[in-house]
CSV table of C-alpha atoms in Angstrom, one decimal:
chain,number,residue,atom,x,y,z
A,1,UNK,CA,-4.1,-5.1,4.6
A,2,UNK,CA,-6.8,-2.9,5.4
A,3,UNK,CA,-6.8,1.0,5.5
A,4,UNK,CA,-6.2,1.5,8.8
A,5,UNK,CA,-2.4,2.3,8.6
A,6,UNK,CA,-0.5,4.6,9.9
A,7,UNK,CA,-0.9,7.2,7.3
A,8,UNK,CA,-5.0,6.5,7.6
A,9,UNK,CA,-4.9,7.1,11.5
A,10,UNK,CA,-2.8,10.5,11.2
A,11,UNK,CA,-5.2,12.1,9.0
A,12,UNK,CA,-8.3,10.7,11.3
A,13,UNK,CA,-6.6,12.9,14.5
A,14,UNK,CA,-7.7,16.0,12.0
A,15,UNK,CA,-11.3,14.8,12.8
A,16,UNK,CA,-10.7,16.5,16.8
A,17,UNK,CA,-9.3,19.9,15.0
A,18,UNK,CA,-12.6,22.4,14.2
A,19,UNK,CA,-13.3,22.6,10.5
A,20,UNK,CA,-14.1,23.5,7.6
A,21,UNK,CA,-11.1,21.3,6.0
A,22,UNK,CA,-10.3,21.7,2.5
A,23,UNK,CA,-9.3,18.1,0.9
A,24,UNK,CA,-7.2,18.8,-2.1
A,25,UNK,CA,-6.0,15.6,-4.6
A,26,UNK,CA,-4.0,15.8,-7.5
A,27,UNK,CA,-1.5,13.9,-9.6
A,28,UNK,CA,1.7,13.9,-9.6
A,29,UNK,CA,3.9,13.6,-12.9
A,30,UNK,CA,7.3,11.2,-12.3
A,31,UNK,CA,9.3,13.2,-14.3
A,32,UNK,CA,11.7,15.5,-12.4
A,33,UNK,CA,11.7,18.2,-15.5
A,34,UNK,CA,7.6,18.5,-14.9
A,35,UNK,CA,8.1,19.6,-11.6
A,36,UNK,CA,6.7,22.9,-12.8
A,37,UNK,CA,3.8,21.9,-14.0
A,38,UNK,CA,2.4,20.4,-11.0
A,39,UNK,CA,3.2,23.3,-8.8
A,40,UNK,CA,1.2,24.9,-11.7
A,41,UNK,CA,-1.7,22.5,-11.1
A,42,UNK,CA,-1.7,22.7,-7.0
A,43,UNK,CA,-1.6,26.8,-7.4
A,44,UNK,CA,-4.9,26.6,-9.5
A,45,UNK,CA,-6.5,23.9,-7.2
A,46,UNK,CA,-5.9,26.3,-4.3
A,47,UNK,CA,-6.9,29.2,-6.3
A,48,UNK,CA,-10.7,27.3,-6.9
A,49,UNK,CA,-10.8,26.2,-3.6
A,50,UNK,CA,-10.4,30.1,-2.0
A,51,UNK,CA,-12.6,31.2,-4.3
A,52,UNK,CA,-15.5,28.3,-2.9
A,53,UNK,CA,-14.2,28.9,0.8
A,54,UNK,CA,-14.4,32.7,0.8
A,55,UNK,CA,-17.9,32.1,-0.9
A,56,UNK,CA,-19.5,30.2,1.8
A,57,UNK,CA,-16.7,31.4,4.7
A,58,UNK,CA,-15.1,35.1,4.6
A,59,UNK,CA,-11.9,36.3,3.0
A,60,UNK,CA,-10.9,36.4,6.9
A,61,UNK,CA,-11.4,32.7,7.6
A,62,UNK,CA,-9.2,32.3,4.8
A,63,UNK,CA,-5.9,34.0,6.3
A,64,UNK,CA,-5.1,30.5,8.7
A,65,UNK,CA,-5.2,28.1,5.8
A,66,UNK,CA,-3.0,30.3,3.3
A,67,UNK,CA,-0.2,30.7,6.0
A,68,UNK,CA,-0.2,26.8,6.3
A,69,UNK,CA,-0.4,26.3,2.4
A,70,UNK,CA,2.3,29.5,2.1
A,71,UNK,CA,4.2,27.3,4.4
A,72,UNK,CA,3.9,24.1,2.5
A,73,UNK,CA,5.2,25.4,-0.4
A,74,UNK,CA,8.2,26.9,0.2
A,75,UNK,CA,9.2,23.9,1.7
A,76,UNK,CA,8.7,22.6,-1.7
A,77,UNK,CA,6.6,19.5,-0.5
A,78,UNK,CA,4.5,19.2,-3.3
A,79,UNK,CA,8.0,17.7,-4.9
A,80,UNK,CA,9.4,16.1,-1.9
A,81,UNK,CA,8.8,12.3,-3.4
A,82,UNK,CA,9.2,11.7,-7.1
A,83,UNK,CA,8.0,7.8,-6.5
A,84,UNK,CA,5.0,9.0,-5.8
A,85,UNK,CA,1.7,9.1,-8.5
A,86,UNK,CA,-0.4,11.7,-6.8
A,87,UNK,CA,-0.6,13.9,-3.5
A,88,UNK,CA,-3.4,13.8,-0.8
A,89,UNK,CA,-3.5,17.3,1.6
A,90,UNK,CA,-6.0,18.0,4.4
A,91,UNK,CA,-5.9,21.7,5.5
A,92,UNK,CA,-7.6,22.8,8.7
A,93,UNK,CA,-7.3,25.9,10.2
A,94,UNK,CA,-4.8,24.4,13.0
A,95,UNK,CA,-2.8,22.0,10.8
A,96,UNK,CA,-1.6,20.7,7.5
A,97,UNK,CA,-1.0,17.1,6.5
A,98,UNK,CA,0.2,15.9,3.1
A,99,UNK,CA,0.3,11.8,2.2
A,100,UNK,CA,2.2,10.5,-1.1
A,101,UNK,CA,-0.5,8.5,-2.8
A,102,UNK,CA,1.0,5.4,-4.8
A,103,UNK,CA,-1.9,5.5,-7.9
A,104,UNK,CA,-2.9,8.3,-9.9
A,105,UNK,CA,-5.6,10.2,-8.9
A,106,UNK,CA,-8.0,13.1,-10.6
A,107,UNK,CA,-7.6,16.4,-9.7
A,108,UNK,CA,-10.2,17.6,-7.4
A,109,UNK,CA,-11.0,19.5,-4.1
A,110,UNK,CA,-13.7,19.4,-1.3
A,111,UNK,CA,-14.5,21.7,1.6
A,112,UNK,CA,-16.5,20.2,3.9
A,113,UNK,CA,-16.7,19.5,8.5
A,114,UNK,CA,-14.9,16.6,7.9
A,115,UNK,CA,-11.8,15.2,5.6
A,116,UNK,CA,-12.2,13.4,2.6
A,117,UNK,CA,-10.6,9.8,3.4
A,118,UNK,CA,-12.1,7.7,0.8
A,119,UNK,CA,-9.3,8.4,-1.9
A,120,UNK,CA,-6.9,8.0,0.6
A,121,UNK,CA,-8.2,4.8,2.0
A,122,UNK,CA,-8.3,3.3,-1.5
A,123,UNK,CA,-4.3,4.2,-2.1
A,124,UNK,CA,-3.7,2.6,1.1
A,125,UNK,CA,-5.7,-0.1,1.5
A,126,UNK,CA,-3.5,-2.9,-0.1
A,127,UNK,CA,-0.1,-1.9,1.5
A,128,UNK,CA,2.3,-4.6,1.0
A,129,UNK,CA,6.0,-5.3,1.8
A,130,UNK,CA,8.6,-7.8,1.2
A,131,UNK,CA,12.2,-8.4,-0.1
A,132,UNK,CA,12.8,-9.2,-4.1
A,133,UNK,CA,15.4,-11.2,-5.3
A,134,UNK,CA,16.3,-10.5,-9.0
A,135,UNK,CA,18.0,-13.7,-9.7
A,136,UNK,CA,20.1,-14.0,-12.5
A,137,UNK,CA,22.5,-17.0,-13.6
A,138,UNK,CA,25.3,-15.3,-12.3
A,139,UNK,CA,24.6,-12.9,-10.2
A,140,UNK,CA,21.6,-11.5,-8.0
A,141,UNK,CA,20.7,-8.1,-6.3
A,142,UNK,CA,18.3,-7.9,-3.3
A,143,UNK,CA,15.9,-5.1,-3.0
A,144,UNK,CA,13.4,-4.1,0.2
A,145,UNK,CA,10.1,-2.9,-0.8
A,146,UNK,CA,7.3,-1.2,1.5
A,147,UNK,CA,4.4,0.8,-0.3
A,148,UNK,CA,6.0,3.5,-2.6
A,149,UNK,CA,9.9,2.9,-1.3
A,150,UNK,CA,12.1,1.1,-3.7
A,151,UNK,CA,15.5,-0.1,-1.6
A,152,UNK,CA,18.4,-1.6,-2.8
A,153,UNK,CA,19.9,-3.5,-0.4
A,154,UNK,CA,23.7,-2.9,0.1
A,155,UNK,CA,25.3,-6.4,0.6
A,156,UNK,CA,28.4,-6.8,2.3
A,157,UNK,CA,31.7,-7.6,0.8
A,158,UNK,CA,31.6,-11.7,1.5
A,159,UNK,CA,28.0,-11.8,0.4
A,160,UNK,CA,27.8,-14.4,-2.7
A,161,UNK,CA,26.9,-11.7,-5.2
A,162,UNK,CA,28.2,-13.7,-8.2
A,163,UNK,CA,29.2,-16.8,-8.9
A,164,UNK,CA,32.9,-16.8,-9.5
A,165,UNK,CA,33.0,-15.3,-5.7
A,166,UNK,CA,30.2,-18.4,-4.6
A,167,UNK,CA,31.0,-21.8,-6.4
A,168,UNK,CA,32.7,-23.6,-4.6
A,169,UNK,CA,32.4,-22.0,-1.3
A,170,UNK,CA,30.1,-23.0,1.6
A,171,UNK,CA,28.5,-19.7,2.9
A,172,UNK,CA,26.6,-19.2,6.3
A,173,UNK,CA,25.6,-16.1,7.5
A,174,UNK,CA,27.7,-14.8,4.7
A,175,UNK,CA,31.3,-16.3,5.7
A,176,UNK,CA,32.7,-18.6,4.5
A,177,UNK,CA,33.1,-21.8,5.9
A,178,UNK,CA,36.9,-23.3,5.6
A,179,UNK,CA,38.7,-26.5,6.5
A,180,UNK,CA,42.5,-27.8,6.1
A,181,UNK,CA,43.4,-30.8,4.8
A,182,UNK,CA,46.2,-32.8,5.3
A,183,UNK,CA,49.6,-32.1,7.3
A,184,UNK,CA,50.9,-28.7,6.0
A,185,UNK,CA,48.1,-28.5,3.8
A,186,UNK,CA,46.6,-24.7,2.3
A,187,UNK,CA,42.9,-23.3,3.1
A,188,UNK,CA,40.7,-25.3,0.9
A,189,UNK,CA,36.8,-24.3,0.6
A,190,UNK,CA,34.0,-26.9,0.7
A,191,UNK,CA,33.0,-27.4,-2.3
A,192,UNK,CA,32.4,-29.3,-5.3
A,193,UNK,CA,35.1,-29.7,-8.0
A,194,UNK,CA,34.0,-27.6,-11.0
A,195,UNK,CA,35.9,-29.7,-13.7
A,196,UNK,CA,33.1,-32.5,-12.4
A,197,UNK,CA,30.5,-30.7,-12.7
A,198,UNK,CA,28.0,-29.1,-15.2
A,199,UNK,CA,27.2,-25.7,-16.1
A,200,UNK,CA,23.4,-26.8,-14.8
A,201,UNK,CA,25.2,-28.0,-11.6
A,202,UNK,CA,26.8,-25.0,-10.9
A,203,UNK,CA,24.0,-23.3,-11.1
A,204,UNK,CA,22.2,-25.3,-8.6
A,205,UNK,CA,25.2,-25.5,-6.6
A,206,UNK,CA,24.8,-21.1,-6.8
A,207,UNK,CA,21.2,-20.9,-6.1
A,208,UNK,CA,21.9,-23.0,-3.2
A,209,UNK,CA,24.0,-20.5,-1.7
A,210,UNK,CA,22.0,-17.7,-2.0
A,211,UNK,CA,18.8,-19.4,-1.0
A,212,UNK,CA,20.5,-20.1,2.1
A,213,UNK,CA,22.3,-17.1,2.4
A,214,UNK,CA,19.4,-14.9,2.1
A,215,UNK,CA,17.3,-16.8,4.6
A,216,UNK,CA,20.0,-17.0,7.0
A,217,UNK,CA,20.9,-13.1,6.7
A,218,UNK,CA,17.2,-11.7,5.9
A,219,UNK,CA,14.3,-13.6,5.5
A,220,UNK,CA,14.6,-15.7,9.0
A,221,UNK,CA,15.4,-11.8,10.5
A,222,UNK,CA,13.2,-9.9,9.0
A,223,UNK,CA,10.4,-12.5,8.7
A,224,UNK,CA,9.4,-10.7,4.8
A,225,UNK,CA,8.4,-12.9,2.1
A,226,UNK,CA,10.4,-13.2,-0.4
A,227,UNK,CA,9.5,-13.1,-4.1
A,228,UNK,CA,11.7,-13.8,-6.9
A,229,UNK,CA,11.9,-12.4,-10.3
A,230,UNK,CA,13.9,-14.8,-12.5
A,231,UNK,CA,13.5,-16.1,-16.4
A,232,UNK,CA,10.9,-19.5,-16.2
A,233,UNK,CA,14.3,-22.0,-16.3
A,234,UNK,CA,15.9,-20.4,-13.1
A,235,UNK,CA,12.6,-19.7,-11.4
A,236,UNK,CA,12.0,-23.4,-11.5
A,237,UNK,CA,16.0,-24.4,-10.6
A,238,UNK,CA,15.6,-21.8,-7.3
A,239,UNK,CA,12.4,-22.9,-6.3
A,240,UNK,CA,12.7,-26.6,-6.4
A,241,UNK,CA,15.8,-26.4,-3.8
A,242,UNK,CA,14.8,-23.5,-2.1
A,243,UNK,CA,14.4,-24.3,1.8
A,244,UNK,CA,13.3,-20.6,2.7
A,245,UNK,CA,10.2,-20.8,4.8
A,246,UNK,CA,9.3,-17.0,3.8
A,247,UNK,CA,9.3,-18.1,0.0
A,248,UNK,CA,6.0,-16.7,-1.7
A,249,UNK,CA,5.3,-19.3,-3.8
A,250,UNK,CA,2.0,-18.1,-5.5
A,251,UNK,CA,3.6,-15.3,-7.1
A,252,UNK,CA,6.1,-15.8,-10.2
A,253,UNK,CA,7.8,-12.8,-11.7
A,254,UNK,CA,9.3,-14.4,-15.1
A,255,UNK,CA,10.3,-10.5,-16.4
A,256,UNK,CA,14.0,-9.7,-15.0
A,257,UNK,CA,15.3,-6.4,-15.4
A,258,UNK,CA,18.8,-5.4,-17.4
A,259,UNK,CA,21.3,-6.1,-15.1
A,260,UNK,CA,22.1,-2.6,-14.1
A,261,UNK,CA,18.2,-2.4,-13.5
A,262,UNK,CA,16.6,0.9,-14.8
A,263,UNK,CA,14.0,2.1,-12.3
A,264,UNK,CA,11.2,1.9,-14.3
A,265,UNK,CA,11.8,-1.6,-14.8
A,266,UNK,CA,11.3,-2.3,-11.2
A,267,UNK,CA,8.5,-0.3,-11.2
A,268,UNK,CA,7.2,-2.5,-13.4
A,269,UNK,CA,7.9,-6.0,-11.5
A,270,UNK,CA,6.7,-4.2,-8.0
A,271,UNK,CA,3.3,-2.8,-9.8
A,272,UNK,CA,2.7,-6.7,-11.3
A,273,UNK,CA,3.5,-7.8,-7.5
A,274,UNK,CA,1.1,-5.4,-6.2
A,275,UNK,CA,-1.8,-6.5,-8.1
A,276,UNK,CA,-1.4,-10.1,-8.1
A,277,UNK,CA,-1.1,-9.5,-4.1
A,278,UNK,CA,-4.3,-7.6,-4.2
A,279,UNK,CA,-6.6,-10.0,-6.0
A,280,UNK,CA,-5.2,-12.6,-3.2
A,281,UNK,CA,-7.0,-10.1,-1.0
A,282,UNK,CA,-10.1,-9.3,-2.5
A,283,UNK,CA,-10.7,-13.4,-3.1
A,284,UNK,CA,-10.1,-13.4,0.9
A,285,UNK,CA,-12.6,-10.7,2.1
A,286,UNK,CA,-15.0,-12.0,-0.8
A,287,UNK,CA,-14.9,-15.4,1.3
A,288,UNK,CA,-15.1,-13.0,4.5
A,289,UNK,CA,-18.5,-11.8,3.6
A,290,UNK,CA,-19.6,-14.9,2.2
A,291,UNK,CA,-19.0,-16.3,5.6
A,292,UNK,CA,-20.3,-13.1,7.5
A,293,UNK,CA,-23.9,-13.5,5.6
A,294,UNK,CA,-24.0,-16.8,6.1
A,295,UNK,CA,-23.8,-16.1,9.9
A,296,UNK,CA,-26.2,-13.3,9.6
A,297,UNK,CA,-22.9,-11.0,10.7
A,298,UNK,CA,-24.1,-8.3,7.2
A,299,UNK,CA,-25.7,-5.2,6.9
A,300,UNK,CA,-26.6,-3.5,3.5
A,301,UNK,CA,-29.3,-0.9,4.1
A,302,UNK,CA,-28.2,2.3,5.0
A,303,UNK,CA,-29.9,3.1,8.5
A,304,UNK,CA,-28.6,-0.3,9.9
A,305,UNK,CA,-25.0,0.7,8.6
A,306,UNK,CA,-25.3,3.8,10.3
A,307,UNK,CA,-26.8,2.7,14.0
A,308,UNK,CA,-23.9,-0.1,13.3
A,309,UNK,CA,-21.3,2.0,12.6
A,310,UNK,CA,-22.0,4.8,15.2
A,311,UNK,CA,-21.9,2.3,18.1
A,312,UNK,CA,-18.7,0.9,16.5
A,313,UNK,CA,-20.2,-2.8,16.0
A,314,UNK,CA,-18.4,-2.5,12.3
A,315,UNK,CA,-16.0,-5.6,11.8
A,316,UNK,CA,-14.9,-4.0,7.7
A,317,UNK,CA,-17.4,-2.2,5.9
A,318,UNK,CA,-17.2,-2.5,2.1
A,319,UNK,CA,-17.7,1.8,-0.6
A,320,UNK,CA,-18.1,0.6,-3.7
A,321,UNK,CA,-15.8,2.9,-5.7
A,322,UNK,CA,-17.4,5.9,-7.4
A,323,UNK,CA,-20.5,6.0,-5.2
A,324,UNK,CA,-22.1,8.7,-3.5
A,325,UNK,CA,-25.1,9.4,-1.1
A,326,UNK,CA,-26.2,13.2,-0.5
A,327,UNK,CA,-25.8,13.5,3.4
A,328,UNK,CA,-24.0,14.4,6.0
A,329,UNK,CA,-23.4,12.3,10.0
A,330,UNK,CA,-24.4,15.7,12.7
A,331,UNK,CA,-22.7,16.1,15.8
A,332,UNK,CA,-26.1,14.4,17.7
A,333,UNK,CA,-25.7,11.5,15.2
A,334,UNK,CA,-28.8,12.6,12.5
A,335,UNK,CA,-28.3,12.3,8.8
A,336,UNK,CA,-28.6,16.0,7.4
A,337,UNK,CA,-29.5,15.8,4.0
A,338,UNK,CA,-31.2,19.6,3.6
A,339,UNK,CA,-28.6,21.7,4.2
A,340,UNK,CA,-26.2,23.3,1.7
A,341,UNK,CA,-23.4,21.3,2.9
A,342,UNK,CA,-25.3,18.1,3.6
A,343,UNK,CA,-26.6,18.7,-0.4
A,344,UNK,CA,-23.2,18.6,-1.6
A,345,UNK,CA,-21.4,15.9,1.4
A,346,UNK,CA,-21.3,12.1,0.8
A,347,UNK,CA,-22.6,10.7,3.2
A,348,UNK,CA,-20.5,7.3,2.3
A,349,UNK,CA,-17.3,9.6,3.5
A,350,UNK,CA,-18.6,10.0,6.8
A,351,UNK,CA,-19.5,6.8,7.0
A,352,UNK,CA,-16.0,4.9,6.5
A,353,UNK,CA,-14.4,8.3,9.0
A,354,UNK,CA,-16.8,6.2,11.9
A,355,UNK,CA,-15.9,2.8,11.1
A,356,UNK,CA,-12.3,3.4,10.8
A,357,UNK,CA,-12.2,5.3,13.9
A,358,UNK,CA,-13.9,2.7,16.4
A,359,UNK,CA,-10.7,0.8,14.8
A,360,UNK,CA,-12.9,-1.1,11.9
A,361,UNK,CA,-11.5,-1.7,8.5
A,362,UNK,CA,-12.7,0.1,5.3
A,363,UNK,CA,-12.0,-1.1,1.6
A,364,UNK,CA,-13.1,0.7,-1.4
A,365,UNK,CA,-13.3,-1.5,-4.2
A,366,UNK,CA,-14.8,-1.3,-8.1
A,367,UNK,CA,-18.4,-2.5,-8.5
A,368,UNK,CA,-16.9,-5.7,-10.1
A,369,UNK,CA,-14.7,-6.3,-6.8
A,370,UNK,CA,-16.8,-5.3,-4.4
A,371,UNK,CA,-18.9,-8.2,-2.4
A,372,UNK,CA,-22.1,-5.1,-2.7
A,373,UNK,CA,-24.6,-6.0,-5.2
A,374,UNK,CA,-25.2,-3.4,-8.6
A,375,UNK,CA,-27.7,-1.2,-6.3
A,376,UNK,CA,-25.7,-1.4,-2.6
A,377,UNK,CA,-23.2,1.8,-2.4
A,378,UNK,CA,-21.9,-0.4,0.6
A,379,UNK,CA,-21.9,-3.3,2.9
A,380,UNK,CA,-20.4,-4.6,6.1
A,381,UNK,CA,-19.7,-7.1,8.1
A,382,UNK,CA,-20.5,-7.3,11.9
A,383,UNK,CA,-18.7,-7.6,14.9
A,384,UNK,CA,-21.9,-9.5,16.7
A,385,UNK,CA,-25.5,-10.5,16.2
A,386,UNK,CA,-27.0,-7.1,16.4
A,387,UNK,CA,-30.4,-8.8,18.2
A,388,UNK,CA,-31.7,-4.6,18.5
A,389,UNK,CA,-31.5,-4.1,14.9
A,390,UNK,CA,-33.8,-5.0,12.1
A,391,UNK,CA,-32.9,-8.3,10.4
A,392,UNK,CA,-30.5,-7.2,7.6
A,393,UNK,CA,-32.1,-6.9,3.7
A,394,UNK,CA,-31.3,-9.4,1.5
C-alpha cells in the first residue's frame, strides 16, 4: 500500500493551518523502565527547536506552540504506545498531531511553511494486515495484525483450540455437528475412530478442522489473508489440505513461538512478514515503472516533476531515501531557492506534500530499491500523455 493512509491524510489537513510548523522525530525505546529517558530526549529536542524558532520568529510566536507541547505532555503522549519504535509530531500554532512510527528513526527537528512528511510517508508506506495462525501439533492461537497492533484473538469456548477438544468432532462455524445412531442410542460425534488411525492422521484429521473453522469464522468474514507460522512438517500437512481461499501462500513462517508466545517473539515473526510483504511490493511498482516508461507515462527531471505535480497529473512519484534538493514550492507555484528558508527546505518534501494531496501515491525507497537511477533524487509515473510538456529525459 502506498502512503496515502489515514494517518498520511491527517497530517496533510496541517497544510490549510498557517505556519511555521516545527516537525519533531525521535525514537522511542520499547522498554517500559526507559520511559524516562525519552521524555529526556523529546525535552532537549524541544529545547533546540525554541532556541532555532525564537531565532528566526520571536520569543512571542513561541507562546502558541509551548501551550500545545505543555499540553501534550502532561497527557503523557510521548509514552502512550510502547509498540511503537519512534514518534512523528507536527506542531502548528493552531494544532498538534502526534503519529506512532513502526521503524526507528534519528532524532531530528525541522521548522519550516510546511510539514515534514517524508519520514512519515516511509513508516507508512507498506501498511499491511492480516490474521496469523501459529499452528502447533496440538494446539493453535489466532492473532489479528494491522500496522503496529498485535491482537490476540479471544476464541470462544467450542472453538477447536486443541486437539483432545477437536478429534473426532466435525466443527462448522465452531459447533459441533452431532448425529444419533441407532434406537435408544447416545450423542455420537462424526468422526473417525482414533484406535484406527495414526498419529499423522490425526493430525490431518486436526488441521482440517481448523482450516475450516478459521475460514468459516474469519477469513471468509473478514476477507484477511491468512499466514501461518508452523515448523516445515506441519506447514506442509496444513497447506496441502487447506481449502481457505485467503491462504497466502508465498509467505512461509517456519519459526513458531513458545507456546505461551513471549511478545518479542511475535515481533519477530510479524517484522519477517513485513518485509517479505514489502519486497512483493517493491517487485510490483518496479514492474509499474517499467511499464509506465515504456508507455512514455515517466518523468525524471525536476521542472517536469514539478509542472506535473502541481497540476496533479502524478499517478506515484518515486524520493529516493536520503536525498535532498535546496528549494522551496511558493504560494504562486515558483521554486525559491535564495531565501534563508528555501536554503535550508528540501524541495523533494514539498514535492511528495503535492502529489499526495491531488490524491497521488508517494514511496520513499533506498537507492538500491528505488526504480530512480544513481543521479535521479526522484521519478514518477503519469496519469496521461502530458503532450504540453517536454519529452521526459532518459
Amino acid at each position: 500500500m502506498a502512503a496515502t493512509n489515514v494517518e498520511l491524510q491527517n497530517a496533510l489537513t496541517l497544510e490549510s493551518d498557517p505556519g511555521p510548523f516545527v516537525s519533531i522525530f525521535m525514537p522511542l525505546n520499547p522498554k517500559a523502565q526507559n520511559r524516562s529517558e525519552d521524555a529526556s530526549q523529546f525535552n532537549s529536542l524541544i529545547s533546540e527547536a525554541k532556541r532555532e524558532f525564537t531565532k528566526d520568529y520571536s520569543e512571542k510566536a513561541w507562546h502558541p506552540y509551548a501551550d500545545k507541547i505543555d499540553l501534550f505532555i502532561s497527557s503523557d503522549r510521548v509514552n502512550s504506545d510502547r509498540s511503537a519504535s519512534g514518534l512523528a509530531l507536527y506542531i502548528g500554532a493552531n494544532t498538534l498531531h502526534s503519529f506512532p512510527l513502526r521503524d526507528s528513526v534519528s532524532s531530528f527537528y525541522t521548522i519550516s511553511n510546511t510539514i515534514q512528511i517524508l519520514p512519515l510517508i516511509k513508516d507508512s508506506q507498506f501498511s499491511v494486515e492480516y490474521d496469523l495462525l501459529l499452528l502447533r501439533r496440538n494446539t493453535f492461537q489466532l492473532f489479528h495484525i494491522k500496522d503496529l497492533i498485535m491482537e490476540e484473538i479471544h476464541l470462544p469456548e467450542d472453538a477447536p483450540t486443541t486437539m483432545g477438544k477437536a478429534v473426532g468432532t466435525d466443527l462448522t462455524g465452531g459447533r459441533q455437528r452431532e448425529r444419533s445412531e441407532g434406537m435408544g442410542a447416545g450423542t455420537h460425534f462424526a468422526g473417525r475412530d482414533q484406535r484406527d488411525e495414526t498419529k499423522v492422521d490425526d493430525r490431518k484429521h486436526y488441521f482440517g478442522i481448523i482450516d475450516e473453522y478459521i475460514f468459516k469464522n474469519y477469513s471468509n468474514v473478514d476477507h484477511l489473508p491468512l499466514i501461518v507460522a508452523a515448523v516445515t512438517e506441519d506447514q506442509g500437512v496444513f497447506r496441502k489440505q487447506s481449502k481457505n481461499l485467503y491462504l497466502n501462500r508465498d509467505i512461509e513462517i517456519t519459526k513458531i513461538p513458545s507456546e505461551h508466545s513471549q511478545i518479542n517473539e511475535l515481533q519477530e515473526i510479524t517484522s519477517e512478514i513485513a518485509t517479505d510483504y514489502a519486497k512483493a511490493d517493491v517487485a510490483g511498482l518496479k514492474t509499474k515503472y517499467d511499464n509506465a516508461v515504456s508507455s512514455k507515462r515517466y518523468a525524471t527531471d525536476l521542472e517536469t516533476l514539478m509542472d506535473a505535480a502541481i497540476s496533479g497529473q502524478v499517478d506515484t512519484l518515486f524520493v529516493t531515501e536520503g536525498a535532498y534538493l535546496a528549494g522551496k514550492l511558493t504560494d504562486d507555484l515558483h521554486i525559491d531557492t535564495n531565501t534563508p528558508e528555501g536554503k535550508r527546505n528540501n524541495l523533494l518534501n514539498d514535492l511528495a506534500i503535492t502529489v499526495a494531496g491531488f490524491g497521488g501515491q508517494v514511496y520513499v525507497l533506498p537507492k538500491d530499491e528505488t526504480p530512480a537511477r544513481k543521479d535521479e533524487p526522484a521519478v514518477a509515473i503519469l496519469r496521461a500523455r502530458r503532450t504540453a510538456d517536454k519529452e521526459p529525459k532518459d
